[in-house]
Short mmCIF file of C-alpha atoms and ligand atoms in Angstrom, two decimals:
data_model
loop_
_atom_site.label_atom_id
_atom_site.label_comp_id
_atom_site.label_asym_id
_atom_site.label_seq_id
_atom_site.Cartn_x
_atom_site.Cartn_y
_atom_site.Cartn_z
CA MET A 1 -18.50 -16.98 -20.86
CA ARG A 2 -21.84 -15.36 -20.56
CA GLY A 3 -22.87 -19.01 -21.56
CA GLU A 4 -20.75 -20.75 -18.67
CA LEU A 5 -21.16 -18.36 -16.20
CA GLY A 6 -24.41 -16.33 -16.46
CA PRO A 7 -25.32 -13.15 -18.82
CA ASP A 8 -24.67 -10.79 -15.39
CA ALA A 9 -21.24 -12.28 -15.10
CA VAL A 10 -20.05 -10.52 -18.35
CA SER A 11 -19.91 -6.80 -18.83
CA THR A 12 -18.77 -4.79 -22.03
CA ALA A 13 -21.16 -2.01 -21.31
CA ASP A 14 -19.15 1.24 -22.92
CA ALA A 15 -19.59 3.35 -19.59
CA THR A 16 -18.09 -0.10 -17.68
CA LEU A 17 -15.63 -0.37 -19.45
CA GLY A 18 -14.44 3.27 -19.45
CA ARG A 19 -14.49 3.18 -15.53
CA TYR A 20 -12.66 0.25 -15.42
CA GLY A 21 -9.85 1.50 -17.53
CA GLU A 22 -9.70 4.66 -15.51
CA HIS A 23 -6.22 5.40 -13.42
CA THR A 24 -4.22 8.43 -11.96
CA LEU A 25 -1.44 7.78 -13.29
CA PRO A 26 0.88 10.08 -16.14
CA SER A 27 -0.36 7.89 -19.10
CA PRO A 28 -3.65 7.38 -21.09
CA ASP A 29 -6.44 5.46 -19.68
CA ASN A 30 -6.49 1.49 -20.74
CA ARG A 31 -9.77 0.17 -21.18
CA PRO A 32 -10.40 -3.35 -21.17
CA ALA A 33 -12.14 -5.30 -24.14
CA ALA A 34 -14.67 -6.91 -21.56
CA VAL A 35 -15.34 -7.15 -17.44
CA LEU A 36 -15.82 -10.80 -15.34
CA TYR A 37 -17.37 -11.31 -12.16
CA PRO A 38 -16.51 -14.80 -11.46
CA ALA A 39 -18.81 -15.89 -7.88
CA SER A 40 -16.69 -19.09 -6.93
CA THR A 41 -13.62 -20.54 -7.37
CA ALA A 42 -14.98 -22.77 -10.06
CA ASP A 43 -16.02 -19.50 -11.84
CA VAL A 44 -12.95 -18.80 -11.94
CA GLN A 45 -11.65 -21.82 -13.19
CA ARG A 46 -13.89 -21.82 -16.15
CA ILE A 47 -12.37 -18.37 -16.67
CA VAL A 48 -9.01 -19.21 -16.99
CA LEU A 49 -9.73 -22.45 -18.83
CA ALA A 50 -11.60 -20.57 -21.63
CA ALA A 51 -8.74 -17.52 -21.66
CA ASN A 52 -6.19 -21.03 -22.39
CA ARG A 53 -8.90 -22.04 -24.80
CA HIS A 54 -9.33 -19.06 -26.71
CA LYS A 55 -6.08 -17.37 -25.84
CA VAL A 56 -6.90 -14.34 -24.04
CA GLN A 57 -5.51 -11.96 -21.49
CA LEU A 58 -6.82 -11.65 -18.18
CA PHE A 59 -6.22 -8.77 -15.47
CA PRO A 60 -7.59 -10.15 -12.15
CA ILE A 61 -8.64 -7.45 -9.14
CA SER A 62 -9.76 -7.94 -5.91
CA THR A 63 -11.47 -4.33 -5.68
CA GLY A 64 -9.58 -2.38 -7.53
CA GLN A 65 -8.85 0.61 -5.32
CA ASN A 66 -5.33 0.36 -6.45
CA ILE A 67 -5.12 4.03 -6.33
CA GLY A 68 -1.86 5.45 -7.10
CA LEU A 69 -0.51 2.40 -8.88
CA GLY A 70 -2.87 1.36 -11.47
CA SER A 71 -6.37 1.34 -10.13
CA LYS A 72 -8.59 -1.23 -11.80
CA SER A 73 -7.37 -0.80 -15.01
CA PRO A 74 -5.26 -3.88 -16.75
CA MET A 75 -1.60 -3.65 -17.91
CA CYS A 76 -2.72 -2.26 -21.33
CA SER A 77 -5.92 -1.81 -23.38
CA GLY A 78 -7.74 -4.97 -24.70
CA GLN A 79 -6.91 -7.46 -21.55
CA ILE A 80 -10.01 -8.30 -19.80
CA VAL A 81 -10.53 -7.70 -16.31
CA VAL A 82 -11.79 -10.12 -13.71
CA ASP A 83 -13.43 -8.58 -10.88
CA LEU A 84 -13.43 -11.13 -8.58
CA GLY A 85 -14.67 -8.32 -5.48
CA ARG A 86 -18.40 -8.11 -6.72
CA HIS A 87 -19.66 -11.89 -5.76
CA MET A 88 -16.67 -13.37 -3.92
CA ASN A 89 -16.50 -11.16 -0.97
CA LYS A 90 -17.48 -13.29 1.71
CA VAL A 91 -15.32 -13.15 5.41
CA LEU A 92 -15.42 -17.30 5.29
CA GLU A 93 -14.27 -17.54 8.75
CA VAL A 94 -13.35 -15.64 12.12
CA ASN A 95 -11.40 -17.37 14.47
CA GLU A 96 -11.39 -16.02 17.72
CA THR A 97 -9.31 -18.73 19.49
CA LEU A 98 -6.31 -18.57 16.86
CA GLY A 99 -6.57 -14.85 16.00
CA TYR A 100 -7.14 -15.05 12.09
CA CYS A 101 -9.90 -15.04 9.49
CA GLU A 102 -10.26 -17.16 6.08
CA VAL A 103 -11.16 -14.44 3.44
CA GLU A 104 -12.70 -14.01 -0.43
CA PRO A 105 -10.76 -11.59 -2.46
CA GLY A 106 -13.79 -8.89 -1.89
CA VAL A 107 -12.94 -8.46 1.58
CA SER A 108 -12.47 -4.59 2.27
CA PHE A 109 -10.87 -3.60 4.95
CA GLN A 110 -14.01 -1.60 6.13
CA SER A 111 -15.95 -4.82 5.59
CA LEU A 112 -13.76 -6.88 7.72
CA TYR A 113 -13.65 -4.37 10.45
CA ASP A 114 -17.51 -3.91 10.38
CA GLU A 115 -17.60 -8.06 10.73
CA LEU A 116 -15.72 -7.86 13.79
CA ASN A 117 -17.39 -5.38 14.85
CA LYS A 118 -20.77 -7.41 14.59
CA ARG A 119 -19.61 -10.25 15.88
CA GLY A 120 -18.32 -8.71 18.61
CA SER A 121 -15.21 -9.61 17.88
CA ARG A 122 -11.76 -9.31 19.96
CA LEU A 123 -9.48 -9.50 17.08
CA MET A 124 -8.53 -6.30 15.15
CA MET A 125 -7.01 -5.60 11.56
CA SER A 126 -4.31 -3.96 9.89
CA PRO A 127 -5.98 -0.79 8.02
CA THR A 128 -4.17 1.12 5.45
CA ALA A 129 -4.19 4.39 5.24
CA GLY A 130 -5.62 4.27 1.85
CA PRO A 131 -8.91 3.85 0.48
CA PRO A 132 -11.27 1.47 3.37
CA GLN A 133 -13.20 -0.23 0.27
CA GLY A 134 -9.32 -1.87 -0.60
CA SER A 135 -8.78 -5.35 0.10
CA LEU A 136 -7.39 -7.08 2.33
CA LEU A 137 -6.20 -9.64 0.10
CA GLY A 138 -5.51 -7.73 -3.02
CA ASN A 139 -3.54 -5.25 -1.12
CA ALA A 140 -1.21 -8.21 0.91
CA LEU A 141 -0.90 -9.29 -2.53
CA ASP A 142 1.01 -6.40 -3.98
CA LYS A 143 2.71 -6.34 -0.47
CA GLY A 144 1.01 -3.42 0.81
CA GLY A 145 1.39 -2.41 4.40
CA GLY A 146 -0.66 -1.30 7.14
CA GLY A 147 -1.13 0.76 10.81
CA GLY A 148 -0.71 -1.47 14.03
CA ALA A 149 1.33 -4.26 14.95
CA ALA A 150 0.49 -6.37 12.24
CA ALA A 151 1.49 -3.94 9.57
CA ASP A 152 3.22 -6.34 7.25
CA HIS A 153 0.15 -7.59 5.27
CA PHE A 154 1.71 -10.14 3.31
CA GLY A 155 3.65 -10.88 6.43
CA SER A 156 0.20 -11.71 7.85
CA VAL A 157 -1.33 -14.27 5.14
CA CYS A 158 -1.06 -17.93 5.82
CA GLY A 159 -2.33 -20.33 3.29
CA MET A 160 -3.81 -19.65 0.20
CA GLU A 161 -6.05 -21.26 -2.63
CA VAL A 162 -4.69 -20.16 -6.10
CA VAL A 163 -6.10 -20.57 -9.57
CA LEU A 164 -2.87 -21.03 -11.78
CA GLY A 165 -2.85 -19.44 -15.15
CA SER A 166 -3.35 -23.01 -16.52
CA GLY A 167 -6.14 -23.99 -15.06
CA ASP A 168 -4.93 -25.67 -12.08
CA LEU A 169 -5.95 -25.46 -8.60
CA ILE A 170 -3.80 -25.10 -5.80
CA ARG A 171 -3.44 -24.94 -1.90
CA THR A 172 -0.59 -23.50 -0.62
CA GLY A 173 1.40 -24.40 2.88
CA ASP A 174 -0.38 -27.52 4.78
CA GLY A 175 -3.87 -26.79 3.08
CA SER A 176 -1.84 -28.91 -0.05
CA LEU A 177 -2.84 -32.45 1.80
CA GLU A 178 -5.82 -34.15 -0.19
CA ALA A 179 -7.94 -34.06 3.09
CA ALA A 180 -11.55 -33.52 4.57
CA GLU A 181 -10.16 -30.74 6.37
CA HIS A 182 -7.10 -28.56 7.09
CA LEU A 183 -6.43 -28.26 10.46
CA ASN A 184 -3.33 -26.32 10.03
CA TRP A 185 -3.96 -24.57 6.71
CA HIS A 186 -4.00 -20.69 8.31
CA VAL A 187 -1.71 -21.28 11.68
CA SER A 188 1.31 -23.12 10.68
CA LYS A 189 3.74 -20.86 7.90
CA TYR A 190 6.48 -23.15 7.67
CA SER A 191 5.23 -26.05 5.92
CA PHE A 192 6.87 -29.21 3.79
CA GLY A 193 8.32 -28.32 0.57
CA PRO A 194 9.14 -25.04 -0.49
CA ALA A 195 7.25 -21.88 0.21
CA LEU A 196 5.48 -21.06 -2.91
CA ASP A 197 2.83 -18.25 -1.55
CA GLY A 198 5.56 -15.54 -2.01
CA LEU A 199 5.14 -16.36 -5.93
CA PHE A 200 1.66 -14.84 -5.76
CA THR A 201 2.55 -11.53 -4.91
CA GLN A 202 3.57 -8.95 -7.44
CA SER A 203 2.94 -11.61 -9.78
CA ASN A 204 0.88 -12.93 -13.05
CA TYR A 205 1.27 -16.62 -12.08
CA GLY A 206 -1.98 -17.24 -10.74
CA ILE A 207 -5.57 -15.87 -9.58
CA VAL A 208 -5.98 -16.31 -5.46
CA THR A 209 -9.37 -17.09 -4.80
CA ARG A 210 -9.54 -17.28 -0.49
CA ALA A 211 -6.33 -16.72 1.92
CA GLY A 212 -5.92 -16.72 5.57
CA ILE A 213 -4.94 -13.72 7.13
CA TRP A 214 -3.34 -13.61 10.96
CA LEU A 215 -5.42 -10.59 13.13
CA MET A 216 -4.05 -9.49 16.33
CA LEU A 217 -5.71 -9.66 19.69
CA ARG A 218 -7.08 -6.11 20.59
CA PRO A 219 -5.16 -4.70 23.49
CA PRO A 220 -7.42 -3.32 26.09
CA HIS A 221 -5.58 -0.01 25.36
CA ILE A 222 -4.22 1.68 22.42
CA GLU A 223 -2.45 5.06 22.58
CA PRO A 224 -1.61 6.73 19.46
CA PHE A 225 1.48 9.56 20.14
CA PHE A 226 2.91 12.23 17.97
CA PHE A 227 6.37 14.25 17.57
CA SER A 228 7.25 16.93 15.36
CA ALA A 229 10.46 18.13 14.49
CA ALA A 230 10.92 21.75 13.36
CA ASP A 231 13.04 21.34 10.32
CA ASP A 232 14.03 19.73 6.97
CA ASP A 233 17.69 19.06 7.88
CA ASP A 234 16.26 17.41 11.26
CA LEU A 235 15.43 14.37 9.50
CA ASP A 236 19.03 12.92 10.54
CA GLU A 237 18.42 13.15 14.46
CA VAL A 238 14.83 11.78 14.47
CA ILE A 239 15.77 8.42 12.22
CA GLU A 240 18.48 8.10 15.01
CA LEU A 241 16.24 8.55 17.79
CA VAL A 242 13.68 6.45 16.07
CA ARG A 243 16.01 3.40 15.34
CA PRO A 244 16.02 2.21 19.44
CA LEU A 245 12.82 2.23 19.98
CA LYS A 246 12.05 -0.13 17.33
CA GLN A 247 15.11 -2.18 17.46
CA THR A 248 14.00 -2.63 21.03
CA ASN A 249 10.76 -3.11 20.20
CA PHE A 250 9.51 -0.58 22.82
CA VAL A 251 7.04 0.88 20.29
CA PRO A 252 5.61 -2.19 18.75
CA THR A 253 4.00 -0.47 15.72
CA GLN A 254 5.84 1.08 12.75
CA ILE A 255 6.86 4.66 13.55
CA ARG A 256 5.92 6.99 10.71
CA VAL A 257 7.61 10.02 9.86
CA THR A 258 5.79 11.92 7.64
CA ASN A 259 6.93 15.12 6.09
CA ASP A 260 4.78 18.45 6.30
CA LEU A 261 3.21 18.33 2.99
CA TYR A 262 2.31 14.98 2.90
CA LEU A 263 0.00 15.56 5.94
CA ILE A 264 -0.73 19.22 4.91
CA ALA A 265 -2.41 17.75 1.46
CA ALA A 266 -5.11 15.83 3.12
CA ALA A 267 -6.29 19.14 4.68
CA GLU A 268 -6.58 21.80 1.71
CA SER A 269 -4.94 22.46 -1.97
CA ASN A 270 -1.65 23.78 -2.67
CA PRO A 271 -2.55 27.33 -2.35
CA GLU A 272 0.33 28.61 -4.87
CA TYR A 273 -0.71 26.61 -7.53
CA ALA A 274 -2.66 28.98 -9.73
CA ALA A 275 -0.08 31.38 -9.32
CA THR A 276 2.67 29.33 -10.74
CA GLY A 277 0.24 27.57 -13.42
CA GLY A 278 1.52 24.41 -11.45
CA ARG A 279 4.71 24.92 -13.27
CA LYS A 280 6.61 25.16 -9.56
CA GLN A 281 6.97 23.52 -6.44
CA ILE A 282 5.36 25.73 -3.45
CA SER A 283 7.83 27.95 -2.04
CA ASP A 284 9.22 27.41 1.40
CA GLU A 285 7.63 30.74 3.18
CA ALA A 286 4.06 28.98 1.58
CA ARG A 287 5.46 25.79 3.44
CA ARG A 288 6.03 27.24 6.71
CA ALA A 289 3.06 29.47 6.83
CA LEU A 290 1.39 25.89 5.85
CA GLN A 291 3.09 24.17 9.02
CA HIS A 292 2.44 26.81 11.37
CA LYS A 293 -1.76 26.56 10.62
CA HIS A 294 -1.45 23.39 10.83
CA GLY A 295 0.45 23.13 13.85
CA LEU A 296 2.85 20.37 12.21
CA GLY A 297 6.51 20.27 11.82
CA ALA A 298 8.40 20.04 8.67
CA TRP A 299 8.71 16.04 9.71
CA ASN A 300 5.80 14.30 11.85
CA ILE A 301 6.64 11.76 13.88
CA SER A 302 3.70 9.08 15.16
CA GLY A 303 2.99 5.32 16.50
CA ALA A 304 1.12 3.88 19.25
CA LEU A 305 1.85 1.90 22.84
CA PHE A 306 -0.64 -0.81 24.04
CA GLY A 307 -0.95 -1.32 27.63
CA ALA A 308 -3.75 -2.34 29.97
CA SER A 309 -5.40 1.48 30.26
CA LYS A 310 -4.07 4.70 29.51
CA GLN A 311 -2.73 5.33 33.14
CA ALA A 312 -0.66 1.92 32.55
CA VAL A 313 0.81 3.86 29.27
CA ALA A 314 1.55 7.19 30.81
CA PRO A 315 4.79 6.00 32.11
CA GLN A 316 5.75 4.87 28.60
CA ILE A 317 4.94 8.47 27.20
CA ASP A 318 6.85 10.00 29.79
CA ARG A 319 9.98 7.50 28.26
CA LEU A 320 9.15 8.56 25.14
CA ARG A 321 9.04 12.14 25.61
CA ALA A 322 12.13 12.30 27.50
CA HIS A 323 13.76 10.15 24.27
CA PHE A 324 13.04 12.48 22.01
CA THR A 325 12.77 15.63 23.47
CA LYS A 326 16.94 14.81 24.36
CA SER A 327 16.57 16.70 21.11
CA SER A 328 15.57 20.21 21.48
CA LYS A 329 14.09 19.98 17.78
CA ILE A 330 11.61 17.86 18.70
CA ARG A 331 8.09 19.10 20.08
CA TYR A 332 5.48 16.47 22.07
CA ILE A 333 1.63 17.29 20.51
CA PRO A 334 -0.54 16.23 23.36
CA PRO A 335 -3.23 13.81 22.07
CA GLU A 336 -6.09 16.43 22.60
CA GLU A 337 -4.25 18.89 20.47
CA ALA A 338 -3.35 16.03 18.04
CA GLN A 339 -6.95 15.07 17.31
CA ALA A 340 -7.90 18.39 16.59
CA VAL A 341 -5.42 18.43 13.58
CA ALA A 342 -7.20 16.52 11.07
CA PRO A 343 -4.76 15.12 9.68
CA LEU A 344 -2.81 14.00 12.57
CA ASP A 345 -6.49 12.40 13.45
CA ILE A 346 -6.33 10.16 10.49
CA ALA A 347 -3.23 8.64 11.86
CA ARG A 348 -4.74 8.20 15.04
CA LYS A 349 -7.83 6.26 13.09
CA ASN A 350 -5.26 4.15 11.57
CA TYR A 351 -3.12 2.99 14.81
CA LEU A 352 -6.78 2.04 16.51
CA GLY A 353 -7.54 -0.29 13.41
CA MET A 354 -9.94 1.90 12.17
CA PRO A 355 -10.31 2.31 8.49
CA SER A 356 -10.87 6.21 7.33
CA ASP A 357 -10.95 7.67 3.79
CA GLY A 358 -9.17 11.16 4.95
CA GLU A 359 -5.97 10.57 3.39
CA LEU A 360 -7.55 10.47 -0.34
CA ARG A 361 -8.30 13.96 0.28
CA MET A 362 -4.62 14.79 -0.69
CA LEU A 363 -5.16 13.40 -4.17
CA ASN A 364 -7.03 17.06 -4.58
CA TRP A 365 -3.71 18.67 -3.68
CA ARG A 366 -3.55 19.66 -7.45
CA PRO A 367 -6.32 19.79 -9.69
CA GLY A 368 -6.69 16.97 -11.86
CA GLY A 369 -7.04 13.84 -10.08
CA GLY A 370 -3.33 12.55 -11.00
CA THR A 371 -0.93 10.10 -8.44
CA ALA A 372 1.61 8.27 -8.82
CA TRP A 373 3.47 6.41 -5.90
CA PHE A 374 7.27 5.74 -5.75
CA LEU A 375 8.28 3.67 -3.32
CA PRO A 376 11.90 3.25 -2.78
CA GLY A 377 13.48 2.66 1.05
CA MET A 378 16.31 3.65 3.08
CA PRO A 379 18.26 1.97 5.71
CA MET A 380 17.36 2.99 9.58
CA ASN A 381 20.91 5.30 9.62
CA GLY A 382 20.20 9.42 9.83
CA GLN A 383 22.52 10.09 7.54
CA ILE A 384 21.42 8.50 4.69
CA ALA A 385 18.04 9.63 5.35
CA HIS A 386 19.34 12.91 5.47
CA GLN A 387 20.42 13.00 2.01
CA MET A 388 17.89 10.87 0.64
CA GLN A 389 15.61 13.44 1.28
CA LYS A 390 17.52 16.48 -0.09
CA HIS A 391 18.02 14.38 -3.12
CA SER A 392 14.22 13.21 -3.35
CA ARG A 393 13.30 17.21 -2.73
CA GLU A 394 15.73 18.52 -5.59
CA ILE A 395 14.12 16.13 -8.37
CA CYS A 396 10.70 17.28 -7.33
CA ARG A 397 11.74 20.51 -7.25
CA GLN A 398 13.14 20.36 -10.51
CA HIS A 399 10.12 18.68 -12.46
CA GLY A 400 8.23 21.51 -10.66
CA LEU A 401 6.17 18.85 -8.17
CA GLU A 402 6.07 18.85 -4.14
CA TYR A 403 7.81 16.65 -2.32
CA MET A 404 5.19 14.67 -0.20
CA VAL A 405 6.74 11.47 1.33
CA SER A 406 6.05 9.37 4.81
CA ASN A 407 8.80 7.38 6.06
CA VAL A 408 7.26 3.93 7.60
CA CYS A 409 10.34 3.00 10.19
CA GLY A 410 11.28 -0.65 11.22
CA PRO A 411 13.92 -1.96 13.69
CA ARG A 412 16.32 -1.52 10.19
CA PHE A 413 14.70 -0.41 7.31
CA ALA A 414 12.00 2.19 6.60
CA ARG A 415 10.20 2.59 3.42
CA GLY A 416 9.45 6.02 1.84
CA VAL A 417 6.62 6.32 0.40
CA HIS A 418 6.68 9.21 -1.88
CA THR A 419 3.43 10.88 -3.55
CA LEU A 420 3.47 12.07 -7.07
CA VAL A 421 -0.15 14.63 -7.10
CA PHE A 422 -0.21 16.41 -10.36
CA ASN A 423 -2.85 17.79 -13.14
CA ARG A 424 -3.20 14.84 -14.96
CA SER A 425 -6.15 17.03 -17.05
CA ASP A 426 -2.74 18.79 -18.29
CA PRO A 427 -0.32 17.35 -20.85
CA ASP A 428 2.60 19.18 -19.85
CA GLU A 429 2.62 18.42 -15.66
CA ALA A 430 1.54 15.04 -16.58
CA ALA A 431 4.51 14.33 -18.44
CA ARG A 432 6.39 16.40 -16.01
CA ALA A 433 5.61 13.76 -13.41
CA ASP A 434 6.53 11.03 -15.68
CA GLN A 435 9.72 12.32 -16.44
CA CYS A 436 9.98 12.95 -12.37
CA TYR A 437 9.02 9.17 -10.97
CA ARG A 438 11.57 7.58 -14.04
CA ALA A 439 14.38 10.35 -12.64
CA LEU A 440 13.69 9.46 -9.08
CA ALA A 441 14.26 5.80 -9.72
CA ALA A 442 16.90 5.92 -11.88
CA SER A 443 18.97 7.92 -8.98
CA TYR A 444 17.84 5.75 -6.26
CA ALA A 445 18.65 2.31 -8.96
CA GLU A 446 22.39 3.88 -9.10
CA ARG A 447 23.10 3.45 -5.16
CA GLY A 448 21.25 -0.02 -5.03
CA VAL A 449 17.73 1.16 -3.79
CA PHE A 450 14.97 -0.47 -5.42
CA VAL A 451 11.44 -0.20 -4.89
CA GLY A 452 9.10 -2.29 -2.95
CA ARG A 453 5.74 -2.05 -5.11
CA ALA A 454 5.27 0.08 -8.65
CA PRO A 455 2.47 1.84 -10.60
CA THR A 456 1.64 -0.85 -13.56
CA MET A 457 2.91 1.45 -16.20
CA TYR A 458 6.43 1.19 -14.74
CA GLN A 459 6.34 -2.38 -13.81
CA GLN A 460 8.49 -3.09 -17.39
CA PHE A 461 11.10 -0.06 -16.81
CA HIS A 462 11.59 -1.58 -13.22
CA GLN A 463 11.85 -5.58 -14.70
CA GLU A 464 14.88 -4.05 -16.81
CA GLN A 465 16.52 -2.84 -14.00
CA ARG A 466 17.32 -6.07 -12.50
CA MET A 467 20.13 -9.00 -13.39
CA PRO A 468 19.31 -10.80 -16.60
CA GLY A 469 19.11 -14.01 -14.29
CA ILE A 470 16.60 -13.05 -11.78
CA VAL A 471 14.43 -11.92 -14.78
CA GLN A 472 14.73 -15.17 -16.72
CA ALA A 473 14.08 -17.01 -13.77
CA CYS A 474 10.51 -14.86 -13.30
CA ASP A 475 9.90 -15.90 -17.11
CA ALA A 476 10.80 -19.10 -16.65
CA ILE A 477 8.04 -19.59 -13.48
CA LYS A 478 5.60 -17.63 -15.74
CA ARG A 479 6.09 -19.89 -18.98
CA ALA A 480 5.87 -23.29 -16.54
CA LEU A 481 2.36 -21.78 -14.69
CA ASP A 482 0.66 -20.07 -17.50
CA PRO A 483 2.47 -21.60 -20.57
CA ASN A 484 -0.03 -19.46 -22.90
CA GLY A 485 0.32 -16.19 -21.04
CA VAL A 486 -3.25 -15.73 -19.81
CA ILE A 487 -2.93 -13.95 -16.85
CA ALA A 488 -1.70 -10.34 -17.12
CA PRO A 489 0.78 -10.74 -19.18
CA GLY A 490 3.34 -7.17 -18.60
CA LYS A 491 2.41 -6.77 -15.03
CA TYR A 492 5.45 -6.92 -12.89
CA GLY A 493 7.56 -6.98 -16.42
CA MET A 494 6.91 -10.07 -16.53
CA ARG A 495 5.37 -11.95 -20.12
C1 FAD B 1 -4.15 8.38 -0.25
C2 FAD B 1 -3.62 6.71 -0.46
C3 FAD B 1 -3.22 6.07 0.84
C4 FAD B 1 -2.89 5.01 0.63
N1 FAD B 1 -2.21 4.13 1.57
C5 FAD B 1 -1.70 3.18 1.47
C6 FAD B 1 -1.13 2.47 2.81
O1 FAD B 1 -1.31 3.02 3.73
N2 FAD B 1 -0.98 1.41 2.27
C7 FAD B 1 -0.90 0.56 1.56
O2 FAD B 1 -0.67 -0.31 1.20
N3 FAD B 1 -1.46 1.44 -0.16
C8 FAD B 1 -1.76 2.35 0.21
N4 FAD B 1 -2.18 2.92 -0.87
C9 FAD B 1 -2.33 2.11 -1.97
C10 FAD B 1 -3.69 1.04 -2.27
O3 FAD B 1 -4.60 2.06 -2.47
C11 FAD B 1 -3.80 0.40 -1.51
O4 FAD B 1 -2.60 -0.12 -1.42
C12 FAD B 1 -5.12 -0.27 -1.83
O5 FAD B 1 -5.50 -1.37 -0.89
C13 FAD B 1 -5.00 -1.22 -3.19
O6 FAD B 1 -6.38 -1.84 -3.67
P1 FAD B 1 -6.59 -3.24 -3.86
O7 FAD B 1 -6.60 -3.73 -2.22
O8 FAD B 1 -8.17 -3.26 -3.64
O9 FAD B 1 -5.93 -4.06 -4.62
P2 FAD B 1 -6.47 -5.02 -6.08
O10 FAD B 1 -6.22 -3.33 -6.72
O11 FAD B 1 -7.51 -5.44 -6.41
O12 FAD B 1 -5.12 -5.55 -6.56
C14 FAD B 1 -4.20 -5.41 -6.28
C15 FAD B 1 -3.16 -5.61 -7.29
O13 FAD B 1 -2.76 -7.02 -6.57
C16 FAD B 1 -3.27 -7.80 -7.62
N5 FAD B 1 -4.49 -8.60 -7.33
C17 FAD B 1 -5.25 -8.23 -6.79
N6 FAD B 1 -6.42 -9.58 -6.56
C18 FAD B 1 -5.34 -10.55 -7.19
C19 FAD B 1 -5.94 -11.99 -6.60
N7 FAD B 1 -7.02 -12.51 -6.32
N8 FAD B 1 -4.91 -12.64 -7.24
C20 FAD B 1 -4.08 -12.47 -8.14
N9 FAD B 1 -3.54 -10.98 -8.03
C21 FAD B 1 -4.12 -10.06 -8.00
C22 FAD B 1 -3.93 -6.73 -8.79
O14 FAD B 1 -3.90 -7.21 -10.69
C23 FAD B 1 -3.45 -5.57 -8.67
O15 FAD B 1 -2.09 -5.50 -9.24
C24 FAD B 1 -3.24 4.44 -0.53
C25 FAD B 1 -3.83 5.10 -1.55
C26 FAD B 1 -3.73 6.28 -1.51
C27 FAD B 1 -4.36 7.23 -3.01
#
């Protein structure tokens, strides 16, 4: 590869391999054998063809900011990381009229935000609450989500260029025509034949080298709103009140219903950790004191309204207040108050379309930098939501970990983003975090509740939870598109 791509396109330096092997999960690092830095689609093809010739395993990353899910590290030690982000990081097009951009894998939320600002664009993107250096494309391929009305990131992708495991190049959708230009590639979702784009999400069938991503015309005014509910048991009522707001699309953004500790962890570390040696979940008294200190409730509701001006949305805010305060448990948090509460200000920026690294501070809730994300979901039914929160809270308590969750609510379904923060340098605590993840996953699966995304170390485990027919179908597609199994064998349980 040094010969074909140039000496700087390959690194086997000790420090580099160490850095690319690191992750935050409760298992040892996975040190790659090398890191490759392609500069073009043609380079990616060369790498994949060489991997086929030499039967070596590749692990592609865009920017590798998948913190809590595997970071930059491959499925196992010895795979070769293909870091697309270092050189393939261009915004290839911003189409102001039709509202999309075409990007390479290395374009991050921050770099697109800066690029749109630089161009004085009227368009806005949907950032995640995670690392601003995360890749738009990498996040969409892992079915990530963000703030704003375009929160479904894979749903915003339209038309991809992909190097298959065989080394063949394809363009999906209207890009599949052999033509000098592709007028509809990034605007038409439903083209001729099967929609292949989904095959490249959470899979190991190919390496995506560019894609179209839809952007939204920035509304003249965005008004984030915040409410809180006092008690853990209020979740039932909260979900029943949120659902109609989404089913009528009165609130155009996702509505987040986030618990106390998920937010507070971004502001300070666990005050009881040292006293319990990290073996016990924080006490309810300490949790109450923290809620009081930060002006937050047991549950905290946020979203945003769009309108012509602040005055224009004021009547809608009044309607929201009347709606939520039908429950005596729910309190309105005025904007000036919300802005002074650091964790709510992180959410405010997210709804305004601004990347922010504020939420990353939650990794300091306990020492040792460990975090694993458990991502089940629930129907938008208050009673079920209430049962689930009690269930998750109890399993976390049994393993001496805090229950931290943000429910990202749509009209019918909410993704329950659970963050397990633990001390990765304490083997006992890391083992408890691992057991906690597995206990949560096994018990939710009994009710037919699956995860939407998984940390690399649990992908095989989750694939084994599925019906055999699906597993066989996934493996058959793998053999067809990547006959020598060179792209990330084991990823999402597919070999
Ligand atoms: C505090 C915190 C908050 C977070 N908040 C959010 C949030 O709000 N929403 C959210 O979605 N996530 C969130 N995350 C998770 C994660 O950090 C982001 O999803 C991040 O954007 C993913 O990293 P990335 O975009 O750099 O993708 P990468 O790490 O580059 O890739 C992600 C996955 O896609 C695969 N992949 C990447 N590029 C390609 C390619 N070109 N071809 C084929 N496969 C590819 C990789 O193999 C990997 O499996 C959060 C994490 C933390 C720690």
